[in-house]
């Protein structure tokens, strides 16, 4: 160290994205110039959207759009301050009361993003002598929360209950309080948390359970109440986190639990206290989506029907989908370059998808993350399937027994998934 370093030198050396841009394969930040939800326009071309978290397809429901517009007319476009001071609307409080009831908890608290929920909740609940046990594939916002929290974080192998128990056995007695935290539905692989087992283990080792249900709400449970309801163990989940940026067709997030714990978070979580409140239109959108979820089960039924249809189609073609049972259906590709090239080709053919590469997945395990909506028509899905079949063959992913065997081995080694047939 000599005091002569240039803080920005890492930026000047950062070439990864520039290299892809130069090759015409950069798949990120594609400007969308129009959208109907199921279809988007990028680069002047219409594409079927199979890369969105709009699971219930409610972003373009006329009733939802009308509710957002009415909120703007009544309250204006923004809250211009924290809930704590000048930004607290009756809409926020109504939404909190309704959400608490929906997810079966005493109270809920809305933040302006889901990211803030995880960061703020872990940041204020985990003291120096406490510990977090966190699944290795948890979302980046949980990772951020564990970094803000004062206590230690110990990571267990993805959805591996033996590993969790082994770590607990060796470490639990060193700490005061403990939290086990995991996504209910994992955002990249689409697999579902083994929540019943987590609860059993948590009881034995005196841990609290925190489920990030960003991708479980609107997807699992009879009306979309999430992973705890799906397994019938919701009463044993201490904290349920949700976001409005997926099935709720909006922006913002919430934490739900007992009244005392939520009250504490409300007065201690910095991202809640020191950031502006959710915009009125966002709160009204989430409320209207909740109305629809509670009264119109046909949306979640369509979502399941569409997901099963595509999942079956993809497996019959020979794709390794990591055995996903949710609307997030990954296609295991292997190397990053092929994943980028396939994404680009699909884009040209009118299908919008997103590649997932390291560090979001292990090195050499690149995926194309596809995800489906209640509102997709059979024509949308058939169009996507036809082109996925075409590019799969073109890039040697399909119809290539050696490649299939290699991908099955990757799925087993890195995602603990056994090869399945359609
Ligand atoms: C599992 C998970 N948790 C939290 C978040 C953050 O939610 P938000 O988009 O509301 O900030 C996301 C969104 O990507 C997510 O996938």
XYZ file of N, CA and C and ligand atoms in Angstrom, residues 53 112-116 118 138-142 183-188 212-215 241-246 250-253 369, ligand 1:
115
model
N -41.434 -12.531 -14.430
C -41.968 -13.075 -13.165
C -43.440 -12.698 -12.981
N -40.485 -0.541 0.374
C -40.598 -0.087 -1.015
C -39.976 -1.042 -2.033
N -39.183 -2.009 -1.601
C -38.806 -3.132 -2.482
C -38.669 -4.407 -1.641
N -38.727 -5.533 -2.334
C -38.495 -6.808 -1.653
C -37.045 -6.923 -1.198
N -36.151 -6.366 -1.981
C -34.724 -6.392 -1.629
C -34.538 -5.754 -0.244
N -35.197 -4.613 -0.053
C -35.101 -3.925 1.239
C -35.666 -4.766 2.381
N -35.545 -8.025 2.856
C -34.550 -8.984 3.356
C -33.381 -8.263 4.013
N -29.736 -18.971 -1.912
C -30.668 -17.887 -1.573
C -30.428 -16.659 -2.436
N -31.473 -15.872 -2.558
C -31.424 -14.670 -3.393
C -30.393 -13.659 -2.879
N -29.890 -12.851 -3.814
C -28.860 -11.856 -3.492
C -29.296 -10.896 -2.375
N -30.583 -10.624 -2.276
C -31.038 -9.695 -1.225
C -30.896 -10.331 0.157
N -30.985 -11.649 0.230
C -30.740 -12.333 1.511
C -29.249 -12.269 1.813
N -35.232 -19.335 0.298
C -36.301 -19.045 -0.663
C -37.320 -20.195 -0.605
N -38.606 -19.868 -0.737
C -39.627 -20.917 -0.802
C -39.563 -21.625 -2.156
N -39.466 -20.813 -3.208
C -39.221 -21.326 -4.571
C -37.941 -20.627 -5.036
N -36.960 -21.406 -5.450
C -35.663 -20.806 -5.801
C -35.754 -20.151 -7.177
N -35.227 -18.928 -7.235
C -35.536 -18.073 -8.377
C -34.901 -18.524 -9.687
N -33.792 -19.252 -9.641
C -33.127 -19.668 -10.880
C -33.502 -21.093 -11.272
N -38.416 -16.676 2.242
C -38.540 -15.651 1.205
C -39.435 -16.245 0.120
N -40.693 -15.778 0.088
C -41.651 -16.382 -0.842
C -41.922 -15.499 -2.062
N -40.880 -14.798 -2.494
C -41.004 -13.940 -3.677
C -41.619 -14.709 -4.850
N -41.156 -15.957 -5.058
C -41.643 -16.749 -6.200
C -42.665 -17.805 -5.771
N -41.719 -13.614 3.858
C -41.381 -12.421 3.085
C -42.018 -12.557 1.704
N -42.529 -11.450 1.183
C -43.076 -11.480 -0.175
C -42.683 -10.225 -0.920
N -42.808 -10.279 -2.227
C -42.545 -9.075 -3.022
C -43.724 -8.831 -3.958
N -43.894 -7.574 -4.329
C -44.967 -7.232 -5.267
C -44.451 -7.186 -6.697
N -43.155 -7.501 -6.881
C -42.564 -7.350 -8.217
C -42.762 -8.589 -9.089
N -43.586 -9.539 -8.602
C -43.802 -10.740 -9.416
C -45.315 -10.938 -9.589
N -46.347 -5.365 -9.549
C -46.069 -3.997 -9.131
C -44.639 -3.872 -8.618
N -44.447 -3.110 -7.562
C -43.132 -2.951 -6.918
C -43.346 -2.800 -5.431
N -42.401 -3.305 -4.653
C -42.515 -3.240 -3.193
C -42.428 -4.641 -2.634
N -42.448 -4.737 -1.303
C -42.385 -6.055 -0.687
C -42.903 -5.982 0.730
N -33.169 -19.412 -18.335
C -34.289 -19.423 -17.387
C -35.554 -19.057 -18.153
C -36.169 -14.695 -4.130
C -36.216 -13.207 -4.233
N -36.187 -12.471 -3.110
C -36.225 -11.132 -3.149
C -36.275 -10.446 -4.337
C -36.275 -8.941 -4.345
O -37.537 -8.452 -4.660
P -37.764 -7.027 -5.332
O -37.712 -7.189 -6.796
O -39.127 -6.647 -4.819
O -36.715 -6.096 -4.789
C -36.328 -11.163 -5.532
C -36.429 -10.465 -6.836
O -35.691 -10.664 -7.741
C -36.279 -12.585 -5.484
O -36.274 -13.315 -6.609
